[in-house]
Coordinates of C-alpha atoms in Angstrom, one line a residue:
R292 CA 0.0 0.0 0.0
H293 CA 1.5 3.3 -1.1
L294 CA 1.6 6.2 1.4
S295 CA 0.1 9.4 0.1
C296 CA 2.4 12.4 0.0
P297 CA 3.2 13.4 3.6
D298 CA 2.3 17.1 4.2
T299 CA 4.9 19.6 5.4
E300 CA 4.1 19.0 9.0
T301 CA 4.6 15.2 8.8
S302 CA 7.9 15.7 6.9
M303 CA 9.1 18.1 9.6
K304 CA 8.2 15.6 12.3
I305 CA 10.1 12.8 10.4
Q306 CA 13.1 15.1 10.3
E307 CA 12.9 16.2 14.0
T308 CA 12.6 12.6 15.3
G309 CA 15.8 11.7 13.6
V310 CA 14.3 8.8 11.8
L311 CA 16.1 9.5 8.5
P312 CA 19.6 8.3 9.6
L313 CA 18.0 4.9 10.6
L314 CA 16.6 4.3 7.1
P315 CA 19.8 3.2 5.3
G316 CA 19.8 0.1 7.5
L317 CA 16.3 -0.8 6.2
L318 CA 17.2 -0.3 2.6
Q319 CA 19.3 -3.5 2.4
P320 CA 18.5 -5.6 -0.8
Q321 CA 17.5 -8.6 1.3
S322 CA 15.3 -6.5 3.6
S323 CA 11.6 -7.2 3.2
C324 CA 10.5 -3.6 3.8
S325 CA 12.9 -1.9 1.4
T326 CA 10.2 -1.2 -1.2
R327 CA 8.1 0.5 1.5
V328 CA 11.1 2.5 2.8
A329 CA 12.0 3.6 -0.7
N330 CA 8.4 4.7 -1.2
I331 CA 8.5 6.7 2.0
I332 CA 11.7 8.5 0.9
A333 CA 10.2 9.2 -2.5
E334 CA 7.2 10.9 -0.8
V335 CA 9.2 12.8 1.8
A336 CA 11.6 14.1 -0.9
K337 CA 8.7 15.8 -2.7
N338 CA 9.1 18.5 0.0
E339 CA 12.0 20.7 -1.1
F340 CA 13.4 21.2 2.4
M341 CA 13.7 17.4 2.9
R342 CA 16.1 16.8 0.0
S343 CA 19.3 17.9 1.7
P344 CA 18.5 16.0 4.9
C345 CA 17.9 12.8 2.8
V346 CA 21.4 13.2 1.3
E347 CA 23.0 14.0 4.8
A348 CA 21.3 10.9 6.2
G349 CA 23.3 8.8 3.7
L350 CA 20.3 7.5 1.8
I351 CA 21.8 7.8 -1.7
P352 CA 24.4 4.9 -1.7
P353 CA 21.9 2.3 -0.3
L354 CA 19.2 3.5 -2.8
I355 CA 21.7 3.1 -5.7
Q356 CA 22.5 -0.4 -4.4
L357 CA 18.9 -1.3 -4.7
L358 CA 19.0 -0.5 -8.4
S359 CA 20.7 -3.9 -8.9
S360 CA 17.5 -5.6 -7.8
T361 CA 15.3 -7.4 -10.4
D362 CA 12.1 -6.7 -8.6
Q363 CA 10.0 -4.2 -10.7
E364 CA 8.4 -2.6 -7.6
I365 CA 11.7 -2.0 -5.8
L366 CA 13.2 -0.5 -9.0
L367 CA 10.1 1.7 -9.4
Q368 CA 10.1 3.1 -5.9
T369 CA 13.9 3.5 -5.8
G370 CA 13.8 5.4 -9.2
R371 CA 11.1 7.7 -7.8
A372 CA 13.1 8.3 -4.6
L373 CA 16.3 9.2 -6.5
G374 CA 14.4 11.3 -9.0
N375 CA 12.7 13.3 -6.3
I376 CA 15.9 13.9 -4.3
C377 CA 17.6 15.2 -7.4
Y378 CA 14.8 17.6 -8.3
D379 CA 16.2 21.1 -8.2
S380 CA 18.7 19.9 -5.6
H381 CA 22.4 20.5 -6.1
E382 CA 23.3 18.2 -3.1
G383 CA 21.1 15.4 -4.4
R384 CA 22.6 15.5 -7.9
N385 CA 26.2 15.5 -6.5
A386 CA 25.5 12.5 -4.3
V387 CA 24.0 10.5 -7.1
D388 CA 26.9 11.5 -9.4
L389 CA 29.5 10.4 -6.8
A390 CA 27.8 7.1 -6.3
G391 CA 27.6 6.5 -10.1
G392 CA 23.8 6.3 -10.1
A393 CA 23.2 7.8 -13.6
Q394 CA 25.2 5.1 -15.3
I395 CA 23.2 2.3 -13.7
V396 CA 19.9 4.0 -14.5
A397 CA 21.0 4.5 -18.1
E398 CA 21.9 0.8 -18.4
H399 CA 18.5 -0.1 -17.1
I400 CA 16.8 2.2 -19.7
K401 CA 18.9 0.6 -22.5
S402 CA 18.0 -3.0 -21.5
L403 CA 14.3 -2.1 -21.0
S404 CA 14.2 -0.5 -24.4
Q405 CA 15.3 -3.8 -25.9
N406 CA 12.2 -5.4 -24.3
P407 CA 9.0 -3.6 -25.3
E408 CA 6.7 -5.1 -22.8
P409 CA 3.7 -2.9 -21.7
G410 CA 4.7 -3.5 -18.1
N411 CA 8.0 -1.8 -18.6
E412 CA 6.5 1.6 -19.6
K413 CA 5.9 2.8 -16.1
L414 CA 9.4 1.9 -15.0
L415 CA 10.9 3.6 -18.1
T416 CA 8.9 6.7 -17.4
V417 CA 10.2 6.9 -13.8
F418 CA 13.8 6.2 -14.9
C419 CA 13.7 8.8 -17.7
G420 CA 12.2 11.3 -15.2
M421 CA 15.0 10.5 -12.8
L422 CA 17.7 11.3 -15.4
M423 CA 15.9 14.4 -16.4
N424 CA 15.8 15.7 -12.8
Y425 CA 19.4 14.7 -12.4
S426 CA 20.7 16.7 -15.4
S427 CA 18.2 19.6 -15.7
D428 CA 20.1 22.9 -16.1
N429 CA 23.4 21.3 -15.4
D430 CA 25.8 21.3 -18.4
S431 CA 28.4 18.9 -17.0
L432 CA 25.7 16.3 -16.0
Q433 CA 24.0 16.7 -19.4
A434 CA 27.4 16.1 -21.1
Q435 CA 27.8 13.0 -18.9
L436 CA 24.5 11.6 -20.1
I437 CA 25.4 12.4 -23.7
N438 CA 28.7 10.5 -23.3
M439 CA 26.7 7.5 -22.0
D440 CA 25.0 7.4 -25.4
I441 CA 21.6 7.9 -23.9
I442 CA 20.2 9.9 -26.8
P443 CA 19.9 7.1 -29.4
T444 CA 18.1 5.0 -26.7
L445 CA 15.6 7.7 -25.9
V446 CA 14.9 8.4 -29.6
K447 CA 14.2 4.6 -30.0
L448 CA 11.8 4.7 -27.0
L449 CA 9.9 7.6 -28.5
G450 CA 9.4 5.5 -31.6
I451 CA 8.2 2.4 -29.8
H452 CA 6.1 4.0 -27.1
S453 CA 4.6 7.0 -28.9
H454 CA 1.1 6.0 -27.7
N455 CA 2.2 6.4 -24.0
T456 CA 1.7 10.0 -23.1
A457 CA 3.6 10.1 -19.9
L458 CA 6.7 8.4 -21.4
T459 CA 6.6 10.5 -24.5
E460 CA 6.5 13.6 -22.4
M461 CA 9.5 12.5 -20.4
C462 CA 11.5 11.8 -23.6
L463 CA 10.6 15.2 -25.0
I464 CA 11.6 17.1 -21.8
A465 CA 14.9 15.1 -21.8
F466 CA 15.5 16.0 -25.4
G467 CA 14.8 19.6 -24.7
N468 CA 17.4 19.5 -21.8
L469 CA 20.0 17.7 -23.8
A470 CA 19.6 19.7 -27.0
E471 CA 20.8 22.8 -25.3
L472 CA 24.3 21.4 -25.5
E473 CA 26.1 21.7 -28.8
S474 CA 27.8 18.3 -28.3
S475 CA 24.4 16.6 -28.4
K476 CA 23.6 17.7 -31.9
E477 CA 25.9 15.3 -33.6
Q478 CA 24.4 12.4 -31.7
F479 CA 20.8 13.6 -32.5
A480 CA 21.8 13.9 -36.2
S481 CA 22.8 10.2 -36.2
T482 CA 19.4 9.1 -35.1
N483 CA 16.0 9.3 -36.8
I484 CA 14.8 12.0 -34.3
A485 CA 13.6 14.2 -37.2
E486 CA 11.1 11.6 -38.5
E487 CA 10.0 10.7 -35.0
L488 CA 9.3 14.3 -33.9
V489 CA 7.5 15.1 -37.2
R490 CA 5.4 11.9 -36.9
L491 CA 4.5 12.8 -33.3
F492 CA 3.7 16.4 -34.2
Q493 CA 1.3 15.3 -36.9
K494 CA -0.7 13.3 -34.3
Q495 CA -1.1 16.1 -31.8
T496 CA -4.3 18.1 -31.4
E497 CA -3.6 19.9 -28.2
H498 CA -1.7 23.2 -28.0
E499 CA 0.4 22.2 -25.0
K500 CA 1.6 19.0 -26.7
K501 CA 2.6 20.9 -29.9
E502 CA 4.5 23.5 -27.8
M503 CA 6.4 20.7 -26.1
I504 CA 7.6 19.3 -29.5
F505 CA 8.3 22.9 -30.7
E506 CA 10.6 23.3 -27.7
V507 CA 12.7 20.4 -28.8
L508 CA 12.6 21.3 -32.5
A509 CA 13.9 24.8 -32.1
P510 CA 17.3 24.0 -30.5
L511 CA 17.7 20.9 -32.8
A512 CA 17.0 23.0 -35.9
E513 CA 20.0 25.2 -35.2
N514 CA 22.1 22.3 -36.6
D515 CA 22.4 22.3 -40.4
V516 CA 22.4 18.5 -40.8
I517 CA 19.2 18.2 -38.7
K518 CA 17.6 21.2 -40.6
L519 CA 17.8 19.1 -43.8
Q520 CA 16.5 16.0 -42.0
L521 CA 13.5 17.9 -40.7
V522 CA 12.8 19.3 -44.1
E523 CA 13.0 15.8 -45.6
A524 CA 10.8 14.4 -42.8
G525 CA 8.0 16.9 -43.8
L526 CA 8.2 19.4 -41.0
V527 CA 7.6 22.3 -43.3
E528 CA 4.2 21.0 -44.3
C529 CA 3.3 20.8 -40.6
L530 CA 4.4 24.4 -40.0
L531 CA 2.6 25.8 -43.0
D532 CA -0.5 24.0 -41.7
V533 CA -0.1 25.5 -38.3
V534 CA 0.2 29.0 -39.8
A535 CA -2.9 28.5 -42.0
K536 CA -4.9 27.3 -39.0
T537 CA -3.8 30.1 -36.5
V538 CA -3.3 33.2 -38.7
D539 CA -6.9 34.5 -38.0
G540 CA -7.1 33.1 -34.5
E541 CA -7.8 35.4 -31.6
R542 CA -6.8 33.1 -28.8
E543 CA -3.4 33.6 -27.1
E544 CA -2.4 30.0 -28.0
D545 CA -3.0 30.8 -31.7
V546 CA -0.7 33.8 -31.5
T547 CA 2.0 31.7 -29.8
Q548 CA 1.7 28.9 -32.2
L549 CA 1.8 31.2 -35.2
K550 CA 5.0 32.8 -33.9
T551 CA 6.7 29.6 -33.1
A552 CA 5.8 27.9 -36.4
S553 CA 6.8 30.9 -38.6
D554 CA 10.1 31.5 -36.6
L555 CA 11.0 27.8 -37.0
M556 CA 10.3 28.1 -40.7
V557 CA 12.8 31.0 -41.0
L558 CA 15.3 28.9 -38.9
L559 CA 15.1 26.0 -41.4
L560 CA 15.9 28.4 -44.2
L561 CA 19.2 29.4 -42.5
G562 CA 20.8 26.2 -43.7
D563 CA 22.2 26.4 -47.3
E564 CA 21.0 22.9 -48.3
S565 CA 17.6 23.0 -46.6
M566 CA 17.0 26.5 -48.1
Q567 CA 18.0 25.4 -51.6
K568 CA 15.8 22.3 -51.3
L569 CA 12.8 24.4 -50.4
F570 CA 13.5 27.0 -53.1
E571 CA 13.2 24.4 -55.8
G572 CA 14.4 26.9 -58.5
G573 CA 11.7 29.3 -57.3
K574 CA 9.0 26.9 -58.3
G575 CA 8.7 25.3 -54.9
S576 CA 5.2 25.4 -53.3
V577 CA 6.9 26.2 -49.9
F578 CA 8.6 29.2 -51.5
Q579 CA 5.2 30.3 -53.0
R580 CA 3.4 29.9 -49.7
V581 CA 6.0 31.9 -47.8
L582 CA 5.7 34.7 -50.4
S583 CA 2.0 34.9 -49.7
W584 CA 2.9 35.8 -46.0
I585 CA 4.3 39.2 -47.1
P586 CA 1.0 40.9 -48.0
S587 CA -0.7 39.3 -44.9
H588 CA -2.3 41.6 -42.4
N589 CA -0.5 39.9 -39.6
H590 CA 2.8 41.5 -38.5
Q591 CA 4.4 38.3 -37.3
L592 CA 3.7 36.7 -40.7
Q593 CA 5.0 39.7 -42.6
L594 CA 8.1 39.6 -40.5
A595 CA 8.7 35.8 -41.1
G596 CA 7.9 36.3 -44.8
A597 CA 10.5 39.0 -45.2
L598 CA 13.1 37.1 -43.2
A599 CA 12.4 34.0 -45.3
I600 CA 13.0 36.0 -48.5
A601 CA 16.3 37.4 -47.0
N602 CA 17.3 33.8 -46.4
F603 CA 16.3 32.6 -49.8
A604 CA 18.4 35.5 -51.2
R605 CA 21.7 34.0 -50.2
N606 CA 23.0 33.2 -53.7
D607 CA 23.0 35.1 -57.0
G608 CA 20.8 32.6 -58.8
N609 CA 18.0 32.8 -56.3
C610 CA 18.3 36.6 -56.1
I611 CA 18.1 37.0 -59.9
H612 CA 15.1 34.7 -60.1
M613 CA 13.2 36.5 -57.3
V614 CA 13.8 39.9 -58.7
D615 CA 12.5 38.7 -62.1
T616 CA 9.4 37.3 -60.5
G617 CA 8.4 40.6 -58.9
I618 CA 9.2 40.1 -55.2
V619 CA 10.6 43.6 -55.0
Q620 CA 7.2 45.2 -55.5
K621 CA 5.8 43.1 -52.6
L622 CA 8.6 44.1 -50.3
L623 CA 8.2 47.8 -51.2
E624 CA 4.4 47.7 -50.6
L625 CA 5.2 46.1 -47.2
L626 CA 7.7 48.8 -46.3
D627 CA 5.2 51.5 -47.4
R628 CA 2.7 50.1 -44.9
H629 CA 5.3 50.5 -42.1
V630 CA 6.5 54.1 -42.8
E631 CA 4.2 55.8 -40.3
E632 CA 4.1 54.2 -36.8
G633 CA 5.9 51.3 -38.4
N634 CA 6.9 48.0 -36.8
V635 CA 10.7 48.2 -36.5
T636 CA 11.3 44.4 -36.8
V637 CA 9.3 44.3 -40.0
Q638 CA 11.2 47.3 -41.4
H639 CA 14.5 45.7 -40.5
A640 CA 13.6 42.4 -42.1
A641 CA 12.2 43.9 -45.4
L642 CA 15.3 46.1 -45.7
S643 CA 17.5 43.0 -45.1
A644 CA 15.7 41.2 -47.9
L645 CA 16.2 44.1 -50.3
R646 CA 19.8 44.4 -49.4
N647 CA 20.5 40.8 -50.2
L648 CA 18.5 41.0 -53.5
A649 CA 20.6 44.0 -54.6
I650 CA 23.9 42.1 -54.5
P651 CA 23.9 40.6 -58.0
V652 CA 24.9 43.3 -60.5
V653 CA 22.1 42.5 -62.9
N654 CA 19.5 43.2 -60.2
K655 CA 20.7 46.7 -59.3
S656 CA 19.3 48.7 -62.2
K657 CA 16.0 46.7 -62.1
M658 CA 15.6 47.4 -58.5
L659 CA 16.4 51.1 -59.0
S660 CA 13.9 51.4 -61.8
A661 CA 11.3 49.7 -59.4
G662 CA 11.8 52.7 -57.1
V663 CA 13.6 50.9 -54.3
A664 CA 15.9 53.9 -53.4
D665 CA 12.9 56.2 -53.0
V666 CA 11.0 53.9 -50.7
V667 CA 14.2 53.2 -48.6
L668 CA 14.8 57.0 -48.2
K669 CA 11.5 57.3 -46.5
F670 CA 13.2 55.7 -43.5
L671 CA 16.0 58.3 -43.2
Q672 CA 14.3 59.8 -40.2
S673 CA 14.2 56.5 -38.3
E674 CA 15.8 56.6 -34.9
M675 CA 16.4 52.9 -34.7
P676 CA 20.0 51.8 -35.3
P677 CA 19.1 48.4 -36.7
V678 CA 16.9 50.1 -39.3
Q679 CA 19.5 52.7 -40.0
F680 CA 22.1 50.1 -40.5
K681 CA 20.1 48.0 -43.0
L682 CA 19.0 51.2 -44.9
L683 CA 22.6 52.2 -45.4
G684 CA 23.6 48.7 -46.5
T685 CA 20.7 48.6 -49.0
L686 CA 21.6 51.9 -50.6
R687 CA 25.3 51.0 -50.7
M688 CA 24.5 47.7 -52.5
L689 CA 22.2 49.5 -54.9
I690 CA 24.6 52.1 -56.1
D691 CA 27.6 49.8 -56.5
T692 CA 28.7 50.3 -60.2
Q693 CA 25.5 52.5 -60.8
A694 CA 26.9 56.0 -61.7
E695 CA 23.5 57.6 -62.4
A696 CA 21.9 56.4 -59.1
A697 CA 25.1 57.4 -57.2
E698 CA 24.9 60.9 -58.6
Q699 CA 21.2 61.2 -57.9
L700 CA 21.6 60.1 -54.3
G701 CA 25.0 61.9 -53.8
T702 CA 23.4 65.3 -54.7
N703 CA 20.5 64.7 -52.3
G704 CA 21.5 67.2 -49.5
K705 CA 19.1 65.7 -46.9
L706 CA 20.7 62.2 -47.4
V707 CA 24.3 63.5 -47.2
E708 CA 23.4 65.6 -44.1
R709 CA 22.0 62.5 -42.3
L710 CA 25.0 60.4 -43.3
V711 CA 27.4 63.0 -41.8
E712 CA 25.3 63.0 -38.7
W713 CA 25.5 59.2 -38.5
C714 CA 29.2 59.2 -39.1
E715 CA 29.4 60.6 -35.6
A716 CA 27.2 57.9 -34.0
K717 CA 29.9 56.7 -31.6
D718 CA 27.5 54.4 -29.8
H719 CA 26.7 52.4 -32.9
A720 CA 29.8 51.3 -34.6
G721 CA 27.9 49.5 -37.3
V722 CA 25.8 52.6 -38.3
M723 CA 29.0 54.7 -38.2
G724 CA 30.9 52.3 -40.5
E725 CA 28.1 52.0 -43.0
S726 CA 27.5 55.8 -43.2
N727 CA 31.2 56.3 -43.9
R728 CA 31.2 53.6 -46.6
L729 CA 28.1 54.9 -48.3
L730 CA 29.5 58.5 -48.3
S731 CA 32.6 57.1 -50.0
A732 CA 30.6 54.9 -52.4
L733 CA 28.5 57.9 -53.6
I734 CA 31.7 59.7 -54.7
R735 CA 33.5 56.6 -56.0
H736 CA 30.6 55.4 -58.2
S737 CA 29.4 58.8 -59.4
K738 CA 32.9 60.3 -60.0
S739 CA 30.8 63.5 -60.1
K740 CA 31.9 67.1 -59.2
E741 CA 28.3 67.8 -58.0
V742 CA 28.4 64.9 -55.5
V743 CA 31.9 66.0 -54.3
R744 CA 30.5 69.6 -53.7
T745 CA 27.5 68.2 -51.8
V746 CA 29.8 66.1 -49.6
I747 CA 32.1 69.0 -48.9
Q748 CA 29.2 71.4 -48.1
G749 CA 27.7 68.7 -45.8
G750 CA 30.9 68.5 -43.8
G751 CA 31.7 64.9 -44.9
V752 CA 35.4 65.3 -45.8
K753 CA 36.7 65.1 -42.2
H754 CA 34.9 61.7 -41.8
L755 CA 36.5 60.3 -44.9
V756 CA 39.9 61.3 -43.6
T757 CA 39.1 59.5 -40.3
M758 CA 37.9 56.5 -42.3
A759 CA 41.3 56.3 -43.9
T760 CA 42.7 55.3 -40.5
S761 CA 40.1 52.6 -39.9
E762 CA 41.4 49.2 -38.8
H763 CA 39.6 47.6 -41.8
M764 CA 41.8 47.7 -44.9
I765 CA 38.8 47.7 -47.2
M766 CA 37.4 50.8 -45.6
Q767 CA 40.8 52.5 -45.6
N768 CA 41.0 51.9 -49.3
E769 CA 37.5 53.1 -50.1
A770 CA 38.2 56.3 -48.1
L771 CA 41.5 57.0 -50.0
V772 CA 39.9 56.5 -53.4
A773 CA 37.1 58.9 -52.5
L774 CA 39.5 61.4 -51.1
G775 CA 41.6 61.1 -54.3
L776 CA 38.4 61.9 -56.4
I777 CA 37.6 64.9 -54.2
A778 CA 41.2 66.2 -54.7
G779 CA 41.0 65.6 -58.4
L780 CA 37.5 67.1 -58.9
D781 CA 37.5 70.1 -56.6
L782 CA 40.7 70.6 -54.6
V783 CA 40.0 74.3 -54.2
S784 CA 36.7 73.7 -52.2
A785 CA 38.2 70.8 -50.2
E786 CA 41.5 72.5 -49.3
K787 CA 40.2 74.0 -46.0
D788 CA 38.7 70.7 -44.8
F789 CA 41.9 68.7 -45.8
V790 CA 44.0 71.0 -43.8
G791 CA 41.6 70.9 -40.8
A792 CA 41.5 67.1 -40.8
N793 CA 45.3 66.8 -41.0
L794 CA 45.1 64.8 -44.2
V795 CA 48.8 65.1 -44.9
S796 CA 50.0 63.8 -41.6
V797 CA 47.5 60.9 -41.9
L798 CA 49.0 60.0 -45.3
H799 CA 52.5 60.2 -43.8
K800 CA 51.5 57.7 -41.1
L801 CA 50.0 55.3 -43.7
L802 CA 53.1 55.4 -45.8
S803 CA 55.5 55.0 -42.9
D804 CA 53.5 52.1 -41.3
E805 CA 55.1 48.7 -42.1
K806 CA 51.7 47.1 -41.7
S807 CA 49.8 49.1 -44.4
A808 CA 48.7 47.0 -47.3
P809 CA 50.1 47.6 -50.8
E810 CA 46.8 49.1 -52.0
I811 CA 46.9 51.6 -49.1
K812 CA 50.5 52.7 -49.9
Y813 CA 49.6 53.0 -53.6
N814 CA 46.5 55.1 -53.1
S815 CA 48.2 57.3 -50.4
M816 CA 50.9 58.2 -52.9
I817 CA 48.3 59.0 -55.6
L818 CA 46.6 61.3 -53.1
I819 CA 49.9 63.0 -52.2
C820 CA 50.4 63.9 -55.8
A821 CA 46.8 65.1 -56.1
V822 CA 47.0 67.6 -53.2
M823 CA 50.4 69.1 -54.4
G824 CA 48.4 71.6 -56.4
S825 CA 47.3 73.3 -53.2
E826 CA 49.6 75.9 -51.7
P827 CA 49.0 75.1 -48.0
L828 CA 48.9 71.3 -48.5
H829 CA 52.1 71.5 -50.6
K830 CA 53.8 73.3 -47.7
E831 CA 52.7 70.6 -45.3
V832 CA 54.0 67.9 -47.6
Q833 CA 57.4 69.7 -47.7
S834 CA 57.5 70.1 -43.9
L835 CA 57.1 66.3 -43.3
A836 CA 60.0 64.3 -44.8
F837 CA 57.9 62.5 -47.4
I838 CA 60.8 62.1 -49.8
D839 CA 62.6 59.7 -47.4
V840 CA 59.5 57.5 -46.9
V841 CA 58.7 57.4 -50.6
S842 CA 62.2 56.6 -51.8
K843 CA 62.2 53.6 -49.5
L844 CA 59.1 52.4 -51.2
R845 CA 60.9 52.2 -54.6
A846 CA 62.3 48.9 -53.3
H847 CA 58.8 47.5 -52.4
D848 CA 58.2 44.0 -53.7
N849 CA 54.9 45.0 -55.2
K850 CA 55.5 46.3 -58.7
T851 CA 52.6 48.7 -58.7
V852 CA 53.7 50.3 -55.4
S853 CA 57.4 50.6 -56.5
H854 CA 56.5 52.1 -59.8
Q855 CA 54.1 54.7 -58.1
A856 CA 56.9 55.4 -55.6
S857 CA 59.3 56.4 -58.5
L858 CA 56.6 58.7 -60.0
T859 CA 55.8 60.2 -56.6
E860 CA 59.4 60.8 -55.9
Q861 CA 59.9 62.7 -59.2
R862 CA 56.8 64.8 -58.5
L863 CA 58.1 65.7 -55.0
T864 CA 61.6 66.6 -56.2
A865 CA 60.3 68.6 -59.2
Q866 CA 58.1 70.7 -56.9
S867 CA 60.5 71.1 -53.9

């Protein structure tokens, strides 16, 4: 006869009377009352304050000894006792760990899983629960279970006993715990967990059960191999189904399920192989369904749709196909709906998609003709750094090699003014870097005197000089090329800013620095020659010993650099 759970008062009495330290003697394998005693311990340990006393009374080693019994009832009560003592108890877990209890329970689970008798299900559920309590929120104990190869056994159990709700739930919670560790993913990938979870998901009708499976799917789907397995097992159809059923739902659980399913869909598209499989050359039904999310009235779906497009747009082939099939228009309409009082995450996602689509050269002019730049500029007033960052990246991608567009944007005083403002956004390195790069790109791709004038008037020159000292070589180079064009196209107007920003001493540093890349040295010398036409800058060049630095570079092992050094040296000597 099982004792019902002792209330707090009874447990306290048990503790006060000092009965606990007497129990180890009653837990001997040959003792007739060991089942009853194990049951009492299991009940007492349901009270949080009794778990440490159970450990201190030395109950763990004799309980673990009982695990070698063949009697089902003894195993059941012992498993419960150990599981309850481990629940949220650091001392309990440590004691079980020291006595090697997890290994023995894992062996039991393995041998029970070979023998699918209905009578074993209750014992399996208790043992799985015990391991779960033992390892919950504890990385090193989770790693220990993974090293015992428990994952393949649990996956197998899920397949055999999927009709048993209690056991299934235990397996799912255990998977959720273990999947948090990166090291578990490889083991999961070698099982058929994807098929089992999808099959289980298809059977569920209740929200809670679906959520439990989602909680295991999300961490597993971070692994690219498992992403592909889940796609092949048909998870996407399940997710699309959930979306269709919940999109108009008013209940809180509908909102939750819609978010979880659409987020998971986006996650599956982060893997290159899984993404390409679902794209199916742009003919895929999944791709088409996801496209239909963008015009939806539901913000969460708009967001997931835009993120999905951004993920599909990870190679040129997909990008070109998508632009040719009119996706840009859908994204622009979406952005237009979010200009006033817009949803920041949707803005960010739609801009990310446009930025990716603008990478292939053939797409740029098509997207410009579709009016992408005009819509993107509507977000210039945004105060949100993530939106600012994507906006800048999108414009930079669009004008790359597009002279006309670069000139049009580069003579837009409002845009240049905002860029200069963002070049000073010290708190947001990403926005700062992108603003500098766009400022430089407007000049480099337009090669236009009007653009140069607009940048000088807007106060952008000093930022380009600072950008030339960036730690990123690519940014240094972009800055030097833009400064060269400024000097070549309108040195008179730029002179004051060049002097104010100490351009000449910056160039001296770049040329003297051993670490500067060949391109940097080459473009710095070009720029020195370009500024010699200005009286004050020429004086500065003379006052710093440029000739010494430059003559050393004639021996540089890069031919282009050494040749430019000779030319620069002639220029410096001729004008000294």
